[in-house]
XYZ file of C-alpha atoms in Angstrom:
560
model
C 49.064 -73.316 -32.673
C 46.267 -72.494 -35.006
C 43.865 -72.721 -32.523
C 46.214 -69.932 -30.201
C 46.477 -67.953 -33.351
C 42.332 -67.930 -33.715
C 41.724 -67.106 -30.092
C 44.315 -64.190 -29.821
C 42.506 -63.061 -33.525
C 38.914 -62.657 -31.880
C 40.632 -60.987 -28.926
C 42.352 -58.634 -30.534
C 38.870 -58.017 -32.959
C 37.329 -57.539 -29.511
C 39.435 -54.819 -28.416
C 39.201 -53.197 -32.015
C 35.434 -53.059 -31.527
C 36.311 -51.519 -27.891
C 38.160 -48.744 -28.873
C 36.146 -47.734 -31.928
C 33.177 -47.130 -29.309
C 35.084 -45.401 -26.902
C 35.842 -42.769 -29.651
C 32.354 -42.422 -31.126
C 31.339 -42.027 -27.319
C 34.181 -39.205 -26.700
C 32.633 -37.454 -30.479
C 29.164 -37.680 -29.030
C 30.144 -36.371 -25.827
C 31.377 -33.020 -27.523
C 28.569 -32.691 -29.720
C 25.357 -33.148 -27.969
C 24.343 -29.584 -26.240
C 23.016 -29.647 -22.430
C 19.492 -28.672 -23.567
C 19.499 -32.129 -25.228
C 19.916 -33.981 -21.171
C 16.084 -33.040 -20.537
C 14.947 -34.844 -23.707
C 12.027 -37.871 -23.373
C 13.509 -41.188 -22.991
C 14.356 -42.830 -26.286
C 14.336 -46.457 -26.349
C 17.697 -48.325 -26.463
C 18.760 -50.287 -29.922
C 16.820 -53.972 -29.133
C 19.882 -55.876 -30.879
C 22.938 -54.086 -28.358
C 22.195 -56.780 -25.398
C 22.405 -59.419 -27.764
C 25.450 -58.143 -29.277
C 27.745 -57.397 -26.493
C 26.544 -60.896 -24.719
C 27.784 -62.349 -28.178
C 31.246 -60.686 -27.680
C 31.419 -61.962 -24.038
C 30.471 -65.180 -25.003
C 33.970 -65.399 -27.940
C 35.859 -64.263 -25.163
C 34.560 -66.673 -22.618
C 35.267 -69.586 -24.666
C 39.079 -69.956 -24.197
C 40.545 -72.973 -22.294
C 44.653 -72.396 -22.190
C 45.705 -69.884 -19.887
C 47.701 -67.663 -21.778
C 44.021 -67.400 -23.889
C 42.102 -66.130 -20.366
C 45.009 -63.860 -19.482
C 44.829 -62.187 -23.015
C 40.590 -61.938 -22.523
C 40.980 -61.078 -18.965
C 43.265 -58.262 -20.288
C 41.005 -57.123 -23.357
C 38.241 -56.821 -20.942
C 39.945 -54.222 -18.431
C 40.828 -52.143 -21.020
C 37.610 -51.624 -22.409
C 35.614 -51.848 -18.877
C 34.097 -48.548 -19.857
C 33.035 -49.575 -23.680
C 31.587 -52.709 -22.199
C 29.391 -51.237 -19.814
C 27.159 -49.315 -22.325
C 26.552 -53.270 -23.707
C 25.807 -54.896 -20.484
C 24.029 -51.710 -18.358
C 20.727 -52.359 -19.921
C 20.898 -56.021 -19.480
C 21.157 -55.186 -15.475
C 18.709 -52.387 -15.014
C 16.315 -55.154 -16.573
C 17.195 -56.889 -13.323
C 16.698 -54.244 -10.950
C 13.294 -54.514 -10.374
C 12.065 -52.918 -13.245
C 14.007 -49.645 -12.838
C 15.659 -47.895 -15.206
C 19.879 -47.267 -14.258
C 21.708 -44.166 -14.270
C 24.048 -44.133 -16.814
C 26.525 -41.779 -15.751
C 27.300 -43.781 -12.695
C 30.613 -44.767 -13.311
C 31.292 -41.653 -15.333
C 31.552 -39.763 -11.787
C 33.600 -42.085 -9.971
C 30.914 -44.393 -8.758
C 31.472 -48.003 -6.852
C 31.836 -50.391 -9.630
C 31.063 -54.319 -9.815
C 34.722 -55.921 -10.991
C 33.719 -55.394 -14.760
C 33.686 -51.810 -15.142
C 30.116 -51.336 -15.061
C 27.767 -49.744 -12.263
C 25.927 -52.136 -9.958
C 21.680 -51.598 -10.720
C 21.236 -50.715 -6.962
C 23.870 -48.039 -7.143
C 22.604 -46.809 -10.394
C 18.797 -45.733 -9.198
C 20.320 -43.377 -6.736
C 21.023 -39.590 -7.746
C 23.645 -38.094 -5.778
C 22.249 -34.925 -3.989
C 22.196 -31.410 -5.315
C 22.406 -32.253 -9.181
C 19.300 -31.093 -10.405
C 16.773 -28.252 -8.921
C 13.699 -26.467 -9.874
C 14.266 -23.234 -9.043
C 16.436 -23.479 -5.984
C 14.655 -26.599 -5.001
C 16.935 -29.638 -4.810
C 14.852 -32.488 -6.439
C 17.835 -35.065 -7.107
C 16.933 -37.532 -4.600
C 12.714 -37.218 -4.902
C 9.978 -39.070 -7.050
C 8.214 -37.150 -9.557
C 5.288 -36.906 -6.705
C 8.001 -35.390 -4.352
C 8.811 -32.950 -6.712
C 5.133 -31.805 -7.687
C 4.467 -31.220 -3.651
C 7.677 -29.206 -3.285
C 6.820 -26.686 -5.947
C 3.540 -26.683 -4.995
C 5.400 -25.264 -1.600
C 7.133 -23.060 -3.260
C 4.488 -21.810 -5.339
C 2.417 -21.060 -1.958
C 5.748 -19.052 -0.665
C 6.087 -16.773 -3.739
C 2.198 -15.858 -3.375
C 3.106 -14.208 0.187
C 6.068 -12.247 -1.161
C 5.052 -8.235 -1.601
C 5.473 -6.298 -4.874
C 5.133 -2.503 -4.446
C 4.184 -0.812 -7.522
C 5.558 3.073 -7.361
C 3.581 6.415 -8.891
C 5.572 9.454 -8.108
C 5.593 9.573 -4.139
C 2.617 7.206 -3.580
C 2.815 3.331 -3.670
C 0.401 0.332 -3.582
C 1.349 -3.049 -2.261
C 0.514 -6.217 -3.321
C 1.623 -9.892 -2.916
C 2.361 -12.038 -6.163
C -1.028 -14.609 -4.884
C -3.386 -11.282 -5.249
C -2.262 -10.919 -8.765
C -3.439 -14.577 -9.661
C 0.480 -16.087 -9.441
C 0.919 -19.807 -11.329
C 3.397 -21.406 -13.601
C 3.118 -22.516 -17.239
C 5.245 -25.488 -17.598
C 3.240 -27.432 -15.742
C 5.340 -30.464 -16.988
C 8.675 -29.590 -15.236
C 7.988 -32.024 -12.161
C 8.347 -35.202 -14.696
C 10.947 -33.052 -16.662
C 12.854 -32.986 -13.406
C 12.381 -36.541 -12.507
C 13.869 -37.785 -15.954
C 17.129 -36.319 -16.479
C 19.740 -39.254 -15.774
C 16.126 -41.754 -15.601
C 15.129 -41.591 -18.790
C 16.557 -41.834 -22.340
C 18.831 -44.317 -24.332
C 22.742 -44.877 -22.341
C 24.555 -42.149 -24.188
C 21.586 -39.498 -23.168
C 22.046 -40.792 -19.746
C 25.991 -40.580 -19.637
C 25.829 -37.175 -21.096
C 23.720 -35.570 -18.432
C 26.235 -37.033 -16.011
C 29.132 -36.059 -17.527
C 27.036 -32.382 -17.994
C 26.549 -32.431 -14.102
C 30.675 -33.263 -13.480
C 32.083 -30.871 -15.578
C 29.355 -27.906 -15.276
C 27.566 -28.305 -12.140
C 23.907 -28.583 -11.439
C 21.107 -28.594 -13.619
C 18.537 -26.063 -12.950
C 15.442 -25.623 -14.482
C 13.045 -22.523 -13.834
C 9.762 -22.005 -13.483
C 7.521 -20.355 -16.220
C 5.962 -17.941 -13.693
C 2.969 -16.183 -14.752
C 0.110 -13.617 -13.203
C -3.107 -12.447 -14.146
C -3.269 -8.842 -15.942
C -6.874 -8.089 -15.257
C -6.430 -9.013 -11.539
C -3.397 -6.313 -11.587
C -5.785 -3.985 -12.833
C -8.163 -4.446 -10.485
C -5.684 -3.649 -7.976
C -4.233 -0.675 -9.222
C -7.887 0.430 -10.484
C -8.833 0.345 -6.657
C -6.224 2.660 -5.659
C -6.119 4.969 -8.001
C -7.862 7.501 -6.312
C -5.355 7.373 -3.268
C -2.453 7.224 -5.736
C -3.935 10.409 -7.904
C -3.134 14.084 -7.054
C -2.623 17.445 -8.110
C 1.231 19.070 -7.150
C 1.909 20.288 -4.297
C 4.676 22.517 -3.307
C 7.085 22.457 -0.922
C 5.544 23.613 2.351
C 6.848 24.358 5.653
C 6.598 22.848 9.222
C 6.929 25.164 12.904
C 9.034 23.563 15.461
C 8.423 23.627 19.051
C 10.743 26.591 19.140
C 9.187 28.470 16.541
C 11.603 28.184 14.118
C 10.021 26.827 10.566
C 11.753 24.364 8.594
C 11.125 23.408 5.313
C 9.319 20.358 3.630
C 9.145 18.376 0.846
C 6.891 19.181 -2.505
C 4.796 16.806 -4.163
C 4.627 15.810 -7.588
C 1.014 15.630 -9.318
C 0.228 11.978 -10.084
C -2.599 10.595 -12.684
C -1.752 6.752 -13.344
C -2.446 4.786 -16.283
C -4.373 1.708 -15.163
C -4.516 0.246 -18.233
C -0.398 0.412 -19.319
C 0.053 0.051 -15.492
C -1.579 -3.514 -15.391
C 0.628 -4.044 -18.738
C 3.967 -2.806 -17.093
C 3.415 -4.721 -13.863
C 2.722 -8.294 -15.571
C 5.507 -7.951 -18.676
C 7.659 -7.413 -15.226
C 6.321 -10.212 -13.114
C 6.489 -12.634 -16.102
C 9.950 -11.900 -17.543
C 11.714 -10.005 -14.081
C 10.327 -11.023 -10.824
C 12.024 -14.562 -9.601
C 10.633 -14.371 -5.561
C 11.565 -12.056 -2.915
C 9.827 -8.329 -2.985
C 9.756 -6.964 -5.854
C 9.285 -3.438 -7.170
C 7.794 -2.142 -10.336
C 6.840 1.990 -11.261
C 3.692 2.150 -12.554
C 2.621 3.991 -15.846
C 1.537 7.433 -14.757
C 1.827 10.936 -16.055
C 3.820 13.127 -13.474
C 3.041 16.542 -12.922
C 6.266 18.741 -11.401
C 5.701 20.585 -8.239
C 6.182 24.453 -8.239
C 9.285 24.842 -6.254
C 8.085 27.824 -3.672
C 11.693 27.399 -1.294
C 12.515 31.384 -2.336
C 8.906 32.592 -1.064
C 8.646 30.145 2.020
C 12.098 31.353 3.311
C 9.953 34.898 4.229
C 7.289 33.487 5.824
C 8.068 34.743 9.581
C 5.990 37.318 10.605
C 2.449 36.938 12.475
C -0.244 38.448 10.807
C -3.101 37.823 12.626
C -4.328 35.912 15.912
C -7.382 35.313 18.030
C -8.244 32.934 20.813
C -11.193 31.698 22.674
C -11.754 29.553 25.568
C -13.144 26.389 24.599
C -12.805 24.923 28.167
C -16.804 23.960 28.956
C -16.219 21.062 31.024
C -18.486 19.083 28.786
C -15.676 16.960 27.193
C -17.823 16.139 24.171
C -17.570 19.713 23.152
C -14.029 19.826 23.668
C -12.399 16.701 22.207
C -14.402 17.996 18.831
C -12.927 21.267 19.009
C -9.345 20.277 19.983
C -9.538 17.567 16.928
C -10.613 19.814 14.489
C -7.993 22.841 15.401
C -5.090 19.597 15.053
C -6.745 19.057 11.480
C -6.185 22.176 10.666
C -2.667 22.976 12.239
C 0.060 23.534 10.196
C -1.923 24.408 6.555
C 0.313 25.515 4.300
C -1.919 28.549 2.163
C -0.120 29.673 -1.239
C -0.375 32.773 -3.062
C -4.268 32.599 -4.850
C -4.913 29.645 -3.196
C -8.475 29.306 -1.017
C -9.171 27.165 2.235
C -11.951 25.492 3.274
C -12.655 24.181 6.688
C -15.236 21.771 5.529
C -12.848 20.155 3.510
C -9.551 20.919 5.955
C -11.544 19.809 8.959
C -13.093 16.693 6.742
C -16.428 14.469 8.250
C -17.430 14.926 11.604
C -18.462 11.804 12.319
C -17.861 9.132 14.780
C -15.428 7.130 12.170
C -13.283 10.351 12.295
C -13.200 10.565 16.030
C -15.849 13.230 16.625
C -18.507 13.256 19.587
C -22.073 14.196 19.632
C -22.446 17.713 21.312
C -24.535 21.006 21.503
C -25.404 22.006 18.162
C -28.094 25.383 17.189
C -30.907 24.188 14.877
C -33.115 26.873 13.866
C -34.472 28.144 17.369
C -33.319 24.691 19.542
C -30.295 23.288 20.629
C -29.771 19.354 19.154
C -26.796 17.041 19.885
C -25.037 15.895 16.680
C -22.013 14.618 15.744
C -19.208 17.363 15.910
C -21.107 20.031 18.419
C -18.642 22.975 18.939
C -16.401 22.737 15.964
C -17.897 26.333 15.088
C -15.667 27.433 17.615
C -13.360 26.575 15.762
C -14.014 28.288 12.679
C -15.126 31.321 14.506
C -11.603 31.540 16.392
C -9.553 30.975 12.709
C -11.930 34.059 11.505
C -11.298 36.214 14.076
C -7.442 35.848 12.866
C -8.421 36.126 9.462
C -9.404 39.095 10.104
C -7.084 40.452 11.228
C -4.735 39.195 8.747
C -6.834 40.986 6.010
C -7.051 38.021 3.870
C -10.051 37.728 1.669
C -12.968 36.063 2.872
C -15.018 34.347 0.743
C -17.867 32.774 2.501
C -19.283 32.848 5.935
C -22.289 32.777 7.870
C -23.057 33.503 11.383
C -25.171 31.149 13.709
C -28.452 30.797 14.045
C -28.277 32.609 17.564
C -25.537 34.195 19.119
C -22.808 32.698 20.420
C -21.362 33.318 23.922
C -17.279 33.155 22.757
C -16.611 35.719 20.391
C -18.717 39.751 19.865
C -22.018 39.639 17.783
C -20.908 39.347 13.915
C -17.273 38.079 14.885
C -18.588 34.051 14.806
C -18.240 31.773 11.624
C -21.095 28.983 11.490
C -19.925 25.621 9.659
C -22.840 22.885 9.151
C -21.170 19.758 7.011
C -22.873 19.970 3.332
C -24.900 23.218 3.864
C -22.411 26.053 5.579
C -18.473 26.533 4.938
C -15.926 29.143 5.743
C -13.844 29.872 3.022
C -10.924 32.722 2.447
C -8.294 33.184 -0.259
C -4.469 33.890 0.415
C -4.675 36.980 -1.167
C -0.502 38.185 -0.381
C 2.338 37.664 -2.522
C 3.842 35.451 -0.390
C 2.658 31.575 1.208
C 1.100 31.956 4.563
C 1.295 29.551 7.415
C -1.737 28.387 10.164
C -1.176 27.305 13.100
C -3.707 26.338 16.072
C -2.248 26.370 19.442
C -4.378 24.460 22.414
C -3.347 25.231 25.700
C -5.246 25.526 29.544
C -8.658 25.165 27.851
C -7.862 28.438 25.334
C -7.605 28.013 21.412
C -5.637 30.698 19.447
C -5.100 30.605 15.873
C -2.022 32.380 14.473
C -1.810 33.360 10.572
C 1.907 33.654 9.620
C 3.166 35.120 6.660
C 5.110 38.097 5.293
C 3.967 41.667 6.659
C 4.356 44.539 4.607
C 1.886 46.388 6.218
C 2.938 50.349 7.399
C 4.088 49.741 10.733
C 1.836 53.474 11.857
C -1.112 51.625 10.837
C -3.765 50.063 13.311
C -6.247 48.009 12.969
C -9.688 47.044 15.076
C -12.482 45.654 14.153
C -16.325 47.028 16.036
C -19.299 45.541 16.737
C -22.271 47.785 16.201
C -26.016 46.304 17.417
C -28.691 48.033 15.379
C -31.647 45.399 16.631
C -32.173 43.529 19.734
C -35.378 41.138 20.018
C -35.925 40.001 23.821
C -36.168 36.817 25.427
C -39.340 35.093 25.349
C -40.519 32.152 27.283
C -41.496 28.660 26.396
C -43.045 25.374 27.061
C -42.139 21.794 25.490
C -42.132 17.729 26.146
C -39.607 15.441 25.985
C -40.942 11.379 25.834
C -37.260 10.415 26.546
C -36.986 12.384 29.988
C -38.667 10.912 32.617
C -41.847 12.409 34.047
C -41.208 14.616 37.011
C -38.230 16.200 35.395
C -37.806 19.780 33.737
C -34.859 21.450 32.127
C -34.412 24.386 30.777
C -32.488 25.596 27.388
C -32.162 28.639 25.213
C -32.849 32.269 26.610
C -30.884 34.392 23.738
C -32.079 37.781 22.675
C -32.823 38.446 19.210
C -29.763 40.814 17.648
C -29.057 42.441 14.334
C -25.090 43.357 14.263
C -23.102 45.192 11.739
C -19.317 44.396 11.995
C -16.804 47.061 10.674
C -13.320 47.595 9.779
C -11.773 50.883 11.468
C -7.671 51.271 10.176
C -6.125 54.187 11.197
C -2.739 55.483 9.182
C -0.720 58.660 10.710
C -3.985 59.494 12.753
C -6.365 59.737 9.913
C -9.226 57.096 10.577
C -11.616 55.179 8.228
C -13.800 52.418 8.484
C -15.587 49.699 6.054
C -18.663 47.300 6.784
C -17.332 44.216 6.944
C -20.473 42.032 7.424
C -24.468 42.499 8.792
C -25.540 39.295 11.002
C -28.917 38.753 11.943
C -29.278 36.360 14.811
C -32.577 35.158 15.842
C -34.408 35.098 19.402
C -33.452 31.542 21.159
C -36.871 31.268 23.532
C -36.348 29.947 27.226
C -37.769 26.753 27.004
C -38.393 24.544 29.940
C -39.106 21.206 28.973
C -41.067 18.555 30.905
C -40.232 14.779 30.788
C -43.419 12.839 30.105
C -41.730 9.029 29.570
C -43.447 6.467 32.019
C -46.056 8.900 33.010
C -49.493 7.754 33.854
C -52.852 9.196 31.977
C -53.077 11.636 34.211
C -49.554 12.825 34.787
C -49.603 13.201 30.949
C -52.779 15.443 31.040
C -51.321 17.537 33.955
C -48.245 18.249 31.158
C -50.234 18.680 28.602
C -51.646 21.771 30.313
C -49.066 23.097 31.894
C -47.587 23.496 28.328
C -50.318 24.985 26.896
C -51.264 26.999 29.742
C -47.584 28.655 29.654
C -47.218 28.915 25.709
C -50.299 31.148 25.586
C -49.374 33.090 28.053
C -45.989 33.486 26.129
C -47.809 35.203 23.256
């Protein structure tokens, strides 16, 4: 009887001890915040294995069977208090790894005793724990460092677009030197439910049952100066001065109006600031969008003034159609580069700078070009017809011209002193919108013929005519010359030139109820273009070359 009385003493001790862990456990539980799951394993007590295998072994040692019934009984009620004695123990035996705790927190297969088999233990349960939005529940620490290093490569290839005003300059996250700080979070991944004492363990379990996954985020991170460098390239392209709303002529000649522009000067400095405090703190993958630091300059709102732009002012055309399709591809591109300029009140054009480069980048062609007293191929030959056919409706628009020259020689499209020479660096042809109100170009190419027509608002009396006269005050005549070419082959002669020699004086004649009075517009003085035949001397022999030679000589004295 004593002995029963001892035996059902230690039992019912046993079950004391039970339940007083199972509330400290519950306490913990409450207390210990989710930030604490991540924490470095801490090294379990070294006396709780030895203690809880002294408790088994009291129990064990009962003989009668009312003694193992009681045990048996202790020992299902506290299955769950008894596994954080004898988990340890087990994950000793598992090969060396360490067991997840939280197991049988979350309804996992159990081994008769309460506690979670070591096999089951080492296995996460998918989708617990991510990096990002990278499920790393089920992968080494390795598996984890190779799948952000994906991810990482991903996010380089996604596009930011940093705004200024209307402009914008694209970028992916890679060009602006993308990494991560916490270079660390791979093993901090790997460790929640791994690593830490049992109750750290069962915490982040119970964490991941009641709240849901773990996720922790990447520390991403770019380089400001490479930013800078980026914006600092297109800065230029990004940068301009307002621009006001303009207008745009339909097919059917009805204009409709366009958008302003806002003046832009960017900040490349603040700009390289703005774009990595948002990349750090913001951006999270995908395309992203930041504005950049810039000073915005309004547009002048000219919708009132555009809305009387409707009358034409002044036209000319000229047939460009040569047959040499050199010549014309230049002229039709540079009449399509000017088409549709938008002049406003005070403003001035240029064609150098409307036309831009004639070069072979820009789609130009090498053509007939006047150089002094020859005729040269260069890049753009015959966009002076184009300049010369806008003048002619400058002209009679009555806007103010402010710089032109005539060519060289005369030209065969347009009177003597109605042509307008351009020459890229040297010669421009430049006028001012001189009317209160915007005026509109337009450059129409059609059956070989380019006309120009100058739109705008005419308030000019409707009696009042207009005609412009050529008057020739000195004519030189044609002389003739001799010349070699190495690059034509010998045998062959060409000829070039033949232009008289011509002083013009262009005026201005406006008559208003029939009273008539003219102004000198311009005085052009156009040299004598001799015509030159020209003998090929490449591949000739000694004595071909001589025969050349005097022929040449022979005919340019004469010439005197």
């Amino acid at each position: 009887m004593r002995r029963n009385n001892k035996r059902r003493q230690i039992v019912a001790a046993v079950i004391a001890v039970s339940l007083a862990v199972m509330m400290v456990l519950s306490m913990l539980s409450v207390m210990v915040s989710a930030e604490e799951l991540t924490a470095v394993s801490v090294e379990a007590p070294a006396d709780t294995a030895a203690s809880n295998a002294e408790t088994a072994s009291s129990s064990e040692t009962a003989s009668d069977s009312e003694t193992a019934s009681d045990s048996k009984t202790a020992a299902d009620s506290t299955g769950s208090s008894s596994a954080s004695g004898n988990e340890d123990s087990k994950a000793a035996g598992a090969a060396g790894s360490s067991s997840d705790a939280g197991s049988s927190a979350s309804g996992s297969q159990t081994d008769g005793t309460g506690l979670v088999p070591a096999a089951v233990q080492t296995e996460k349960e998918a989708g617990r724990v991510y990096v990002d939005n990278i499920d790393v529940s089920n992968m080494t620490e390795e598996q984890i460092t190779k799948a952000i290093d994906a991810h990482m490569e991903d996010l380089k290839g996604d596009t930011i677009v940093m705004y200024a005003g209307s402009g914008e300059v694209n970028a992916t996250a890679g060009d602006m030197g993308l990494t991560y700080n916490n270079t660390y979070i791979a093993s901090e991944a790997y460790s929640i439910g791994r690593s830490g004492n049992i109750l750290k363990r069962f915490l982040a379990e119970k964490s991941i049952s009641q709240d849901g996954p773990i996720v922790l985020d990447l520390d991403l991170s770019v380089k400001e100066d490479e930013i800078s460098t980026i914006i600092t390239r297109n800065t230029a392209r990004l940068n301009c001065s307002a621009r006001s709303n303009g207008l745009k002529l339909r097919s059917d000649n009805v204009f409709v109006m366009t958008e302003g522009k806002e003046g832009v000067n960017v900040d490349a400095a603040a700009s390289a600031k703005k774009v990595k405090e948002y990349m750090d703190n913001e951006w999270h993958g995908g395309q992203g969008g930041v504005i950049l630091a810039a000073e915005i300059t309004p547009y002048d709102d000219q919708s009132e003034n555009l809305t009387k732009v409707k009358d034409v002012l002044g036209t000319c055309t000229t047939g460009y159609g040569t047959g040499d399709i050199n010549h014309d591809t230049n002229v039709e591109l540079a009449a399509k580069n000017i088409d549709g300029t938008v002049l406003y009140p005070g403003e001035e054009f240029s064609a150098e700078k409307t036309i831009g480069p004639t070069t072979e980048e820009n789609g130009f062609l090498p053509g007939d070009t006047y150089v002094g007293s020859k005729v040269v191929e260069t890049y753009g030959g015959g966009v002076c017809q184009v300049t010369t056919t806008l003048y002619g409706a400058v002209l009679q628009a009555e806007l103010e011209v402010t710089e032109r020259h005539n060519h060289s020689s005369l030209v065969s499209y347009v009177n003597p002193g109605m042509d307008a020479a351009i020459s890229e660096g040297l010669l421009d042809f430049r006028f001012v919108n001189n009317n209160s109100v915007p005026i509109y170009i337009q450059a129409v190419i059609e059956n070989g013929l380019l006309t120009f027509n100058i739109y705008g608002c005419d308030t000019r009396d409707k009696d009042r005519t207009l005609y412009f006269d050529t008057r020739i005050t000195d004519s030189t005549d044609v002389k003739t010359a001799y010349d070699m070419d190495s690059s034509k082959m010998v045998g062959t002669v060409t000829t070039s030139g033949g232009v008289h020699g011509t002083t013009a004086e262009l005026y201005k004649v406006i008559t208003v109820n029939g009273e008539q009075k003219e102004e000198l517009v311009s005085t052009s003085i156009y040299q004598m273009m001799p015509l030159t035949y020209t003998y090929g001397t490449m591949d000739a022999t000694s004595e071909q070359l001589a025969q050349v030679q005097e022929i040449v000589a022979e005919g340019n004295a004469m010439s005197q």
